[in-house]
Coordinates of C-alpha atoms and ligand atoms in Angstrom, one line a residue:
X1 CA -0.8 29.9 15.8
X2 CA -4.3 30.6 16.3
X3 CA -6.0 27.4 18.3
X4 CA -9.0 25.9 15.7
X5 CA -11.1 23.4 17.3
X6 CA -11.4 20.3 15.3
X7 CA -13.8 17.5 16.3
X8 CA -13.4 14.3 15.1
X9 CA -17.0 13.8 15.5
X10 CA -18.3 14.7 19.1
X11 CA -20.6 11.3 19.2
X12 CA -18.5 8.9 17.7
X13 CA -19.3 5.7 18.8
X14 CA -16.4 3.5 19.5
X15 CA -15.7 2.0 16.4
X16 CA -15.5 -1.7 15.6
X17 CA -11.9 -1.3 15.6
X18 CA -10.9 0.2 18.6
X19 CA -8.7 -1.8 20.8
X20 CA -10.5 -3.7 23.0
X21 CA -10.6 -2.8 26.6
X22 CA -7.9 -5.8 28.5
X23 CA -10.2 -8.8 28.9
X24 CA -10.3 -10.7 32.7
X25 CA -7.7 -12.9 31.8
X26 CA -5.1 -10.6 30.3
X27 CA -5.6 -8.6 33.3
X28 CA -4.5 -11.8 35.8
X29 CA -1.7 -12.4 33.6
X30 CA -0.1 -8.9 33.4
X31 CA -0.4 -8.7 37.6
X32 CA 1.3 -11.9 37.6
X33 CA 4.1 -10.1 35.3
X34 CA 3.8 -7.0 37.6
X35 CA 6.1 -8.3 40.5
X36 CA 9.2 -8.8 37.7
X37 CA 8.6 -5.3 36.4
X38 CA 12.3 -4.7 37.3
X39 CA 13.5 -7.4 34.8
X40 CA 14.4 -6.2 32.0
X41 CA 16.3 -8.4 30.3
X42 CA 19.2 -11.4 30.7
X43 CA 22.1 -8.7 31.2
X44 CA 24.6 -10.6 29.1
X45 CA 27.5 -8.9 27.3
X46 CA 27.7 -9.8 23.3
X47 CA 30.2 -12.7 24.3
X48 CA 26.9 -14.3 26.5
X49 CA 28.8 -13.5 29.6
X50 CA 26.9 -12.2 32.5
X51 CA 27.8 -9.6 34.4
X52 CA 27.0 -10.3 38.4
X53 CA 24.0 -7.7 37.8
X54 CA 22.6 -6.6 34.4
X55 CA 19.1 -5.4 33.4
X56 CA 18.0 -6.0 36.3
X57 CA 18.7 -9.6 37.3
X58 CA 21.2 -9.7 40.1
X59 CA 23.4 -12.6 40.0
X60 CA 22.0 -16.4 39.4
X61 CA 25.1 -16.0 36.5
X62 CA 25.0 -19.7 35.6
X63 CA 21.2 -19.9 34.8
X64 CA 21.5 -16.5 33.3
X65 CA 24.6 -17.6 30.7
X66 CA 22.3 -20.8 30.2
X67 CA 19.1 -18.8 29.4
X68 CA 21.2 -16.8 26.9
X69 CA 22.2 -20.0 24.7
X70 CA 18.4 -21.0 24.5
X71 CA 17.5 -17.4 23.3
X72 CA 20.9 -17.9 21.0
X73 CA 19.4 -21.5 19.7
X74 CA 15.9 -20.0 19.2
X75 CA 16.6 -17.0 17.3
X76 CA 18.7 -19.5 14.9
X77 CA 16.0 -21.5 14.4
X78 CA 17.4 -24.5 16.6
X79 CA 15.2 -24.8 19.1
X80 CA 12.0 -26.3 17.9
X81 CA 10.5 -29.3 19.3
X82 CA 12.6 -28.6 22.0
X83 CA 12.3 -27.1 25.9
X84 CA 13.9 -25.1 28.7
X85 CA 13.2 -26.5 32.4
X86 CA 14.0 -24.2 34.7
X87 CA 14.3 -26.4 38.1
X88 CA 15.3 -24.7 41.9
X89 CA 13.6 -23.6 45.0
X90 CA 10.5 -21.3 45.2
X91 CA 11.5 -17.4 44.7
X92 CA 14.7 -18.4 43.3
X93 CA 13.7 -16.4 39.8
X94 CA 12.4 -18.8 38.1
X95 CA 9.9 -16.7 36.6
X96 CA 11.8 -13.7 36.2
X97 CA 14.3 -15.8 33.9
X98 CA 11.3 -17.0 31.5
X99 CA 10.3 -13.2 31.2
X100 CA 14.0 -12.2 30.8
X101 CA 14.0 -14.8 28.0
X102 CA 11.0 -13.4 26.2
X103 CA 12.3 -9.6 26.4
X104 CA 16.0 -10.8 25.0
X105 CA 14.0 -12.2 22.0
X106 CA 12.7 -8.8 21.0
X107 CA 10.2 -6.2 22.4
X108 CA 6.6 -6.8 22.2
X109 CA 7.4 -10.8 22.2
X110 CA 4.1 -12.5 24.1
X111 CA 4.7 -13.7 27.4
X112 CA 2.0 -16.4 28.0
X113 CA 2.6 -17.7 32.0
X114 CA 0.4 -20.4 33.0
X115 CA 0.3 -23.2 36.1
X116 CA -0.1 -26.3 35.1
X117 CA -2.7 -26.6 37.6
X118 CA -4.8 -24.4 35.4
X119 CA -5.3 -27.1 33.2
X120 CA -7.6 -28.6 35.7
X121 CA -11.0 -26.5 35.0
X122 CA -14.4 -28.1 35.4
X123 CA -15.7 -25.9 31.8
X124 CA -13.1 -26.4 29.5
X125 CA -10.9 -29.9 28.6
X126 CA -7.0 -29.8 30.0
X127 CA -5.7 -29.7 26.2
X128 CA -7.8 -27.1 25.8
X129 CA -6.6 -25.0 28.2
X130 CA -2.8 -25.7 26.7
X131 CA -3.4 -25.8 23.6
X132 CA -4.9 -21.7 24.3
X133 CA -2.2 -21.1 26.4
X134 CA 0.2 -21.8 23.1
X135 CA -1.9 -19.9 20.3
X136 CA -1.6 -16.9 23.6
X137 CA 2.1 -17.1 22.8
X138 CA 1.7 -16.5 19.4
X139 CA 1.6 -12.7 18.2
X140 CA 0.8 -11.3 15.5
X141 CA 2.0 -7.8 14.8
X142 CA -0.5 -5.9 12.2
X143 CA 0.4 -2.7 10.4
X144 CA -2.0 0.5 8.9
X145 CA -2.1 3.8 8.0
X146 CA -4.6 5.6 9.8
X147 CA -6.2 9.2 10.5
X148 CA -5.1 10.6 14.1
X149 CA -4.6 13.7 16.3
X150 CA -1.3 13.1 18.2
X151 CA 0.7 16.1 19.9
X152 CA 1.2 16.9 23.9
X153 CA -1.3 17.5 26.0
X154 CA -1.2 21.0 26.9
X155 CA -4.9 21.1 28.1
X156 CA -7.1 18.5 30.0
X157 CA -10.6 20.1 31.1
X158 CA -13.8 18.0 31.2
X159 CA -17.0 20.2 30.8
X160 CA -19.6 19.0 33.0
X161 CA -23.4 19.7 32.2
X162 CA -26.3 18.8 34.7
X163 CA -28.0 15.6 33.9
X164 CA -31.4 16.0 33.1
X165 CA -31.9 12.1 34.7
X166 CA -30.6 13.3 38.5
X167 CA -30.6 16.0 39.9
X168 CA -27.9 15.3 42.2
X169 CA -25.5 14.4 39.3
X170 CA -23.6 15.9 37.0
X171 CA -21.9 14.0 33.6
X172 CA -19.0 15.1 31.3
X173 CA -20.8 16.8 28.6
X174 CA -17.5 16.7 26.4
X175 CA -13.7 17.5 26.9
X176 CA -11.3 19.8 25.9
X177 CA -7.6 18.6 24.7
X178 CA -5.2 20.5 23.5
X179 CA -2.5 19.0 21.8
X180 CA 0.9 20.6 21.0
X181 CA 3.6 19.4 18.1
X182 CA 6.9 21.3 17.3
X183 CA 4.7 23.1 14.6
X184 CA 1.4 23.8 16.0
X185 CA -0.9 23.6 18.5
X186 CA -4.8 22.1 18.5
X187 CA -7.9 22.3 20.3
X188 CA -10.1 18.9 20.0
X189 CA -13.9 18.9 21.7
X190 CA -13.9 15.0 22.3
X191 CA -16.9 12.8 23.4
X192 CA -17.2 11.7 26.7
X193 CA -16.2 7.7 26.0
X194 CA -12.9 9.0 24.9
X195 CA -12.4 11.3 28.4
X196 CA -13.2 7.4 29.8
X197 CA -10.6 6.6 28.0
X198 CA -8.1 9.2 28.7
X199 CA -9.0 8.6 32.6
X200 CA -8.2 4.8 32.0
X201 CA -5.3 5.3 30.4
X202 CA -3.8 7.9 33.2
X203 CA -3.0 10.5 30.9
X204 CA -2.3 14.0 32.9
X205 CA -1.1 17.3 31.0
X206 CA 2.3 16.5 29.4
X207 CA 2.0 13.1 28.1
X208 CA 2.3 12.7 24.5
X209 CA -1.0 11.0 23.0
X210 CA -2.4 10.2 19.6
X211 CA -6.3 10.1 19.6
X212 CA -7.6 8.0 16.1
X213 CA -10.2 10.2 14.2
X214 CA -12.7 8.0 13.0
X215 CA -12.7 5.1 16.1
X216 CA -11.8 7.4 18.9
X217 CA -9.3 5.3 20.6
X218 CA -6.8 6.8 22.4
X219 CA -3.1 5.9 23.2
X220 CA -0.7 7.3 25.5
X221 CA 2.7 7.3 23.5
X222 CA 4.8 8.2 26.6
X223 CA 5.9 11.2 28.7
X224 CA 7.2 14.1 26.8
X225 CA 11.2 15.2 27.3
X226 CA 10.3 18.6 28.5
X227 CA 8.8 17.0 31.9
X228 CA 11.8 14.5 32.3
X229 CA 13.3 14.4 35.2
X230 CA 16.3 12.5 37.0
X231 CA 14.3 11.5 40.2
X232 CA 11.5 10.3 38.3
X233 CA 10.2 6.5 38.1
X234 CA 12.6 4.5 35.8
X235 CA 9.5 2.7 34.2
X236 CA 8.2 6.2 32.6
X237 CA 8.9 6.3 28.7
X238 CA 10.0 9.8 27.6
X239 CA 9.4 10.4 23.7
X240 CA 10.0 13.8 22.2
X241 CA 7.6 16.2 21.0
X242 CA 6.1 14.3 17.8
X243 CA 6.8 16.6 14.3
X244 CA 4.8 17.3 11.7
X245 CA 1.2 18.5 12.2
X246 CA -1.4 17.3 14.9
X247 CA -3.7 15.9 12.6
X248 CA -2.2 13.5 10.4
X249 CA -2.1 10.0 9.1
X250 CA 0.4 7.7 10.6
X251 CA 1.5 4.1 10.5
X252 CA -0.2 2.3 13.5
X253 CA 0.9 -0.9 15.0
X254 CA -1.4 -3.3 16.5
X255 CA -0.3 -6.2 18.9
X256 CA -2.7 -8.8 18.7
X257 CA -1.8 -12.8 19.9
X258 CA -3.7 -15.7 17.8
X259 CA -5.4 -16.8 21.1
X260 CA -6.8 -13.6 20.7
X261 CA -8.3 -13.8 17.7
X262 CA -9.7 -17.0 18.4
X263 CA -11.8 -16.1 21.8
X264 CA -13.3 -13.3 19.3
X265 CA -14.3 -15.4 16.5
X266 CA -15.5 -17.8 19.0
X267 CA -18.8 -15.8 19.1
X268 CA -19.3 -15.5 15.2
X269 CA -20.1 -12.1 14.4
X270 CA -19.0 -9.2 11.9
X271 CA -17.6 -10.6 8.3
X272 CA -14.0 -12.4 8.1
X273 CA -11.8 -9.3 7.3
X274 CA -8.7 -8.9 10.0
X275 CA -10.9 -5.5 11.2
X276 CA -14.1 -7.1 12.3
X277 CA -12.0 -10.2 13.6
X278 CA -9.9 -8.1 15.9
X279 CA -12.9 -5.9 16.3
X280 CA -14.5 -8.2 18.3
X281 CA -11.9 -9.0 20.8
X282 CA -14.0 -7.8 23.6
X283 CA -14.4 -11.0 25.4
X284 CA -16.6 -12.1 28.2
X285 CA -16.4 -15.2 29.6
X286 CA -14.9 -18.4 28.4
X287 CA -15.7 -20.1 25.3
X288 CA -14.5 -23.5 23.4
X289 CA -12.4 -22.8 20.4
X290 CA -12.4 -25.5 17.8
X291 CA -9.9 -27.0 16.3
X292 CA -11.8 -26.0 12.8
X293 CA -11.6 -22.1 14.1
X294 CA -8.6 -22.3 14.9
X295 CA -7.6 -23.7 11.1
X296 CA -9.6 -20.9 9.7
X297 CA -8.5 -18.3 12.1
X298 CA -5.1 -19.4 10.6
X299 CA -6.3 -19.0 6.9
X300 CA -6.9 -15.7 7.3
X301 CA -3.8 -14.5 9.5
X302 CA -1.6 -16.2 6.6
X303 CA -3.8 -14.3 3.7
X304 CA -2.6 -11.2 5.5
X305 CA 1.2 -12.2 6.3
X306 CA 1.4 -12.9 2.8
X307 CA -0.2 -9.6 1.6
X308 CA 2.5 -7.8 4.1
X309 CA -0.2 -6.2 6.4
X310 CA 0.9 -8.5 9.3
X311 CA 3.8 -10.0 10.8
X312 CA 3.7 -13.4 13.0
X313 CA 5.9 -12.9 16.4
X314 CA 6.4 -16.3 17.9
X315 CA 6.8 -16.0 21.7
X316 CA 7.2 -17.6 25.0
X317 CA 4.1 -19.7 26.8
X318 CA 5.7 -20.3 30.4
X319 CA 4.0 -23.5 32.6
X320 CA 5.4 -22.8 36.1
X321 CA 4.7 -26.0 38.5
X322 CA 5.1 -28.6 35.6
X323 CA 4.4 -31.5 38.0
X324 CA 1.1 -30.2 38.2
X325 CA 0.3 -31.3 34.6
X326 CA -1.3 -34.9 34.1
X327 CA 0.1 -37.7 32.0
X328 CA -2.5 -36.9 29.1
X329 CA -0.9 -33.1 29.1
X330 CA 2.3 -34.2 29.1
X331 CA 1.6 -36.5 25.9
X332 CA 0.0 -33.6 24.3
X333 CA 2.2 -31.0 25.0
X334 CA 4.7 -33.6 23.3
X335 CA 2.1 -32.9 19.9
X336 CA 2.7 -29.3 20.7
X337 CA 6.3 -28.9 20.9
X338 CA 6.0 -30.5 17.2
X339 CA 4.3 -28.7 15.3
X340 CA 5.0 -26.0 13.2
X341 CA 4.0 -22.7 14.9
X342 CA 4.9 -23.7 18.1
X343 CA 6.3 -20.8 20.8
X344 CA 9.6 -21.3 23.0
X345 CA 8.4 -23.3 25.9
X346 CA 9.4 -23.0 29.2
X347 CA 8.7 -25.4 31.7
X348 CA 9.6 -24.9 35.5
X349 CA 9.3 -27.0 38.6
X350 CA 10.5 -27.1 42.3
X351 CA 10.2 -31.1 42.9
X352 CA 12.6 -33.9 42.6
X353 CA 11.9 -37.0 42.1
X354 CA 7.7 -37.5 41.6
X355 CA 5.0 -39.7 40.6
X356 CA 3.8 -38.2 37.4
X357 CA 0.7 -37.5 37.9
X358 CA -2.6 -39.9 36.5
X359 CA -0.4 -42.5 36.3
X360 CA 0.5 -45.3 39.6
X361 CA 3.9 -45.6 39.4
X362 CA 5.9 -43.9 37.0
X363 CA 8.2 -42.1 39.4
X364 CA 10.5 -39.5 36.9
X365 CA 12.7 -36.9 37.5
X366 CA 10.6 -33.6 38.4
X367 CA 7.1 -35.2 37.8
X368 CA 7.4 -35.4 34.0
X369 CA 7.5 -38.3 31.9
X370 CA 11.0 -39.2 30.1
X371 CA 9.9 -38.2 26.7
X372 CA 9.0 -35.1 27.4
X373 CA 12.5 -34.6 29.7
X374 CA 14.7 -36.1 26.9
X375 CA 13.3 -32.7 24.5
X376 CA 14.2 -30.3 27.3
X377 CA 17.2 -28.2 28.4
X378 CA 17.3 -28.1 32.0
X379 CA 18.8 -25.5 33.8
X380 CA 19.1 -24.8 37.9
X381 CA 18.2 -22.2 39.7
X382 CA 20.7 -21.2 42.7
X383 CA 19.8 -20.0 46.3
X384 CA 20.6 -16.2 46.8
X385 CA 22.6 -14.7 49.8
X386 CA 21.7 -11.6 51.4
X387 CA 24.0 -9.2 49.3
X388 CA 21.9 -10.2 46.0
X389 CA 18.5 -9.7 48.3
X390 CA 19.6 -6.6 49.7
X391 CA 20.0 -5.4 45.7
X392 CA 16.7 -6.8 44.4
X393 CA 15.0 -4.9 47.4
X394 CA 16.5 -1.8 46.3
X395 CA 15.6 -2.8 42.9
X396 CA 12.1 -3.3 43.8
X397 CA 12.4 -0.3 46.2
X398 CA 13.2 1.9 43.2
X399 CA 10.5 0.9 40.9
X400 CA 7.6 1.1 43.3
X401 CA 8.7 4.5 44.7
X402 CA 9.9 3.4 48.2
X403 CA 12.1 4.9 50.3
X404 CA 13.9 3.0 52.8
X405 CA 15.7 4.6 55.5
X406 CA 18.5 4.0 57.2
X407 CA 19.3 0.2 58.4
X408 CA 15.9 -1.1 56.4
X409 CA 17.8 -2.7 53.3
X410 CA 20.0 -5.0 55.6
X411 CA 17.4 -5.8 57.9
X412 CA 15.0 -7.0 55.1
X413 CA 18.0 -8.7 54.0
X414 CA 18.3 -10.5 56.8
X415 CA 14.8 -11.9 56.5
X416 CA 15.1 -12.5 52.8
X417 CA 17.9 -15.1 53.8
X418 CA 16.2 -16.3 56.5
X419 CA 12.9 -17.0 54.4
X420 CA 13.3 -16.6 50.6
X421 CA 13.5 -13.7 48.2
X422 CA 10.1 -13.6 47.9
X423 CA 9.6 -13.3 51.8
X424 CA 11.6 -10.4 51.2
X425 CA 10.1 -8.7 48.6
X426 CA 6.5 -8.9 49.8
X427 CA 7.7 -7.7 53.2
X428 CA 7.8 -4.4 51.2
X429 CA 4.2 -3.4 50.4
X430 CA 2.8 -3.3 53.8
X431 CA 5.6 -2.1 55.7
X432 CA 5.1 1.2 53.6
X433 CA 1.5 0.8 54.5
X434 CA 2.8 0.5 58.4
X435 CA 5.4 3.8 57.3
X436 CA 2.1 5.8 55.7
X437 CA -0.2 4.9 58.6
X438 CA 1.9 6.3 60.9
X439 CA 2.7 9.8 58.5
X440 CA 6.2 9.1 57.1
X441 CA 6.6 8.3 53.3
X442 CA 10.0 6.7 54.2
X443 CA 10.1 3.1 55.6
X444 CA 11.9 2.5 58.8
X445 CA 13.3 -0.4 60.8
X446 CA 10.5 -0.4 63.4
X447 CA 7.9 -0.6 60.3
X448 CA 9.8 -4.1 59.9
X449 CA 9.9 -4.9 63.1
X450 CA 6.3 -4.6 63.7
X451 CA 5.9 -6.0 60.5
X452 CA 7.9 -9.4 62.4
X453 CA 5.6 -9.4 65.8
X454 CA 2.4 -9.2 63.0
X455 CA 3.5 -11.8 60.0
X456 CA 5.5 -15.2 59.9
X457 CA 7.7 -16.3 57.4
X458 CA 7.1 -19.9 56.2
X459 CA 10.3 -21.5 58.2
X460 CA 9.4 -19.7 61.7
X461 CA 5.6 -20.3 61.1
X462 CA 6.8 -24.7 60.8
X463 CA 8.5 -24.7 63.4
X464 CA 6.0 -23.0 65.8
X465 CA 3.4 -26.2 64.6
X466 CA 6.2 -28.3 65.2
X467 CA 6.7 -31.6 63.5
X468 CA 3.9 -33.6 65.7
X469 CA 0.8 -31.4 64.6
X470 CA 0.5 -30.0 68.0
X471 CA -1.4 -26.8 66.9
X472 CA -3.6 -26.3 69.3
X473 CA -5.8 -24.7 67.7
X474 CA -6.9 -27.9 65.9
X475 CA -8.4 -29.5 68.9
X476 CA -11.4 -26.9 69.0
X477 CA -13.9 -29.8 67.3
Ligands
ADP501 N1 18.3 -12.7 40.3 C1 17.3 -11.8 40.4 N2 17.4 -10.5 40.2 C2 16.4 -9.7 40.3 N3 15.2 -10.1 40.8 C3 15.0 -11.3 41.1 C4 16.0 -12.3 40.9 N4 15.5 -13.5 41.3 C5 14.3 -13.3 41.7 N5 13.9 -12.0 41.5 C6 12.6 -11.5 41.9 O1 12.2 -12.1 43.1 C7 10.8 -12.5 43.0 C8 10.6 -14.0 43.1 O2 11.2 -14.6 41.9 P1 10.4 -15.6 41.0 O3 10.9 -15.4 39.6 O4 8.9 -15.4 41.1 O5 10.8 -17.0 41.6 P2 10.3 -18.4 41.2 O6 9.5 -18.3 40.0 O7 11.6 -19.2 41.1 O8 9.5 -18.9 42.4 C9 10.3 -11.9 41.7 O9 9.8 -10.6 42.0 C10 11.6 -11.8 40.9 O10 11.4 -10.7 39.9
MG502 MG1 7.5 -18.6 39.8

């Protein structure tokens, strides 16, 4: 078949429809996701057993049969006004559970992980900052038919032309795609936003992508099946060679969360239609949501539900270091849990007994207040030993693309059970640095060793202070 070259308009201008590039703060929380990449799941059998390692979690059996009934009681409806407290040492997976949690409840579930420190910000007030964290948590899944160009990418070439403003300089004039399907093939001539786009999104010849025609958004879809290969990343997504032709209308799913939608309406603009409202989701900086936006925001996402265009997906919003949260966020959150679109809530701490905070002398299990403890499910965390370390670091290995050689697993071990599994984990990173720097893409024990004589691990670095503070250092003023 002869290639034509269709151009869904060589100057479009990115529409008002066009998912919006990641804001700032859905960027911090995805790298704080990025570390559990390797989760994928609880790893329970269909009797809520789990096995010692499943989807990716490697023992911690108790917390992870635990976890399981909570996802059980939630998807049954039997969990509201209620709350999961995960409680154990540092690095013990406390985290990872919470996300587990959120996958076993179904894909594209938001994941909303906040400290509770985080309530404390100078521009906006605590419940503010907790009541966004919840609405973050709350998804809303909308559905449309629209115009696209999908296929393989069988041709990626940027044309360049001089520009006329430097002379040293040149810019894309336009680029070239080709994209393949099981029945044809296609040549596009796309602006040069969209071959931002593509660069943004990492899409190299082979990938499977649909570009929209009248907004010029593009998504990667995933890796085709021709290019799959046993030693490749087990994060890739291989999808086959879509049917049908390459220009073509096809059901779109957008992921959108309620918080969302209220940071865009935030800065009024555009008319109240779900299009312009998610249209103008490109956020900058931080602005106060009203409780009267919020109600409104509301009116229109149940107009839509109830038309069928959109779906609500409740989620998870995760507070790690619950103890950090106040007396007057505690009460609140309390309000929260109650009403009626609230998401799971999982709470997790490290601390026994504590004062709760902005208050003298209530001491309570954890730092939180009673009331708030009598609604929750706690569940504990356990230490690991250095088997289940050594397994996470291959885990971890795996994902990132590391090889270890000989020796390297156990001795990382070894200091994961000396310091924590986090110790462990983040000992990985630069000793491939140390392994690059000195022209070997495999990591080696001496890269640990040196690793040792340049880094402490919390424990070792204590006790070289010593309990009386004598740190010499400190007697420089
Ligand atoms: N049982 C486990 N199986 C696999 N990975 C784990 C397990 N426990 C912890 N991890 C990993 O170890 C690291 C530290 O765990 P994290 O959940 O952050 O601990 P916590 O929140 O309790 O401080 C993370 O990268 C996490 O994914
Ligand atoms: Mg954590």
């Amino acid at each position: 078949m002869k290639a034509t070259s269709a151009t869904p308009s060589t100057s479009a201008p990115v529409a008002h429809n066009a998912l919006p590039p990641p804001s700032a703060t859905s960027n911090a929380r995805s790298s704080r996701i990025a570390p559990h990449s390797h989760i994928k799941g609880l790893g329970l059998t269909s009797d809520g057993l789990a096995a010692p390692d499943g989807a990716g979690f490697i023992g911690q059996t108790n917390a992870r049969e635990a976890c399981g009934v909570v996802v059980d009681l939630v998807k049954s409806r039997k969990f509201s006004g209620r709350a999961l407290l995960l409680v154990g040492a540092p690095g013990t997976g406390k985290t990872a559970l919470a996300l587990a949690v959120s996958h076993e409840l179904g894909t594209k579930v938001p994941f909303c992980p906040m400290v509770g420190s985080e309530v404390y910000s100078t521009e906006v007030k605590k419940t503010e900052v907790l009541a966004e964290s919840f609405r973050r948590a709350i998804g809303l899944r909308i559905k449309e038919t629209k115009e696209v160009y999908e296929g393989e990418v069988t041709e990626l070439t940027p044309a360049e032309s001089e520009n006329p403003l430097s002379r040293y300089g040149k810019t894309v004039s336009h680029v070239i795609v080709g994209l393949k399907t099981v029945k044809g093939t296609k040549q596009l001539r796309l602006d040069p936003t969209i071959y931002e786009a593509i660069l943004k999104e990492k899409i190299v010849v082979g990938d499977v992508i649909y570009v929209e025609a009248n907004t010029g958004a593009v998504k990667r879809v995933g890796r085709s099946d021709a290019y799959a290969s046993s030693y490749d990343l087990e994060s890739e997504t291989y999808v086959p060679l879509p049917k049908g032709d390459v220009h073509k209308r096809k059901e779109l799913v957008q992921d959108v969360t309620l918080g969302d939608l209220d940071a865009a309406n935030a800065r009024p603009q555009g008319g109240q239609d779900i299009m312009s409202v998610m249209g103008s989701l490109v956020k900058s900086g931080r602005t106060e949501v009203t409780d009267k936006l919020r109600r409104e925001v509301n009116k229109v996402v149940k107009g839509y539900v109830d038309q069928g265009v959109a779906e609500v997906v409740p989620g998870v919003v995760f507070i790690d270091e619950v103890h950090m949260l106040d007396i007057e966020c505690f009460t609140y959150l309390n309000a929260l849990l109650e009403s009626p679109m609230a998401p799971t809530v999982i709470l997790a701490t490290n601390r026994g007994n504590a004062l709760v905070r902005g208050t003298t002398d209530i001491v309570s299990p954890h730092g939180v207040p009673v009331d708030l403890l009598d609604r929750c499910l706690i569940v504990k965390t356990d230490g690991y030993n250095r088997e289940q370390i050594g397994k996470v670091v291959q885990l971890r290995a795996n994902v990132e693309g590391l090889k270890l050689g000989s020796g390297v697993l156990e001795r990382i071990a070894e200091e994961g059970e000396r310091g924590s599994m986090r110790y462990a984990l983040q000992l990985l990173t630069p000793a491939s640095i140390l392994a690059g720097l000195s022209g070997r893409n495999q990591i080696e024990v001496e890269d640990i060793g040196e690793m040792n004589e340049l880094f402490l691990d919390a424990k070792t670095s204590a006790t070289n202070i010593g309990a009386d503070g004598g740190f010499d250092g400190g007697k420089m003023w």
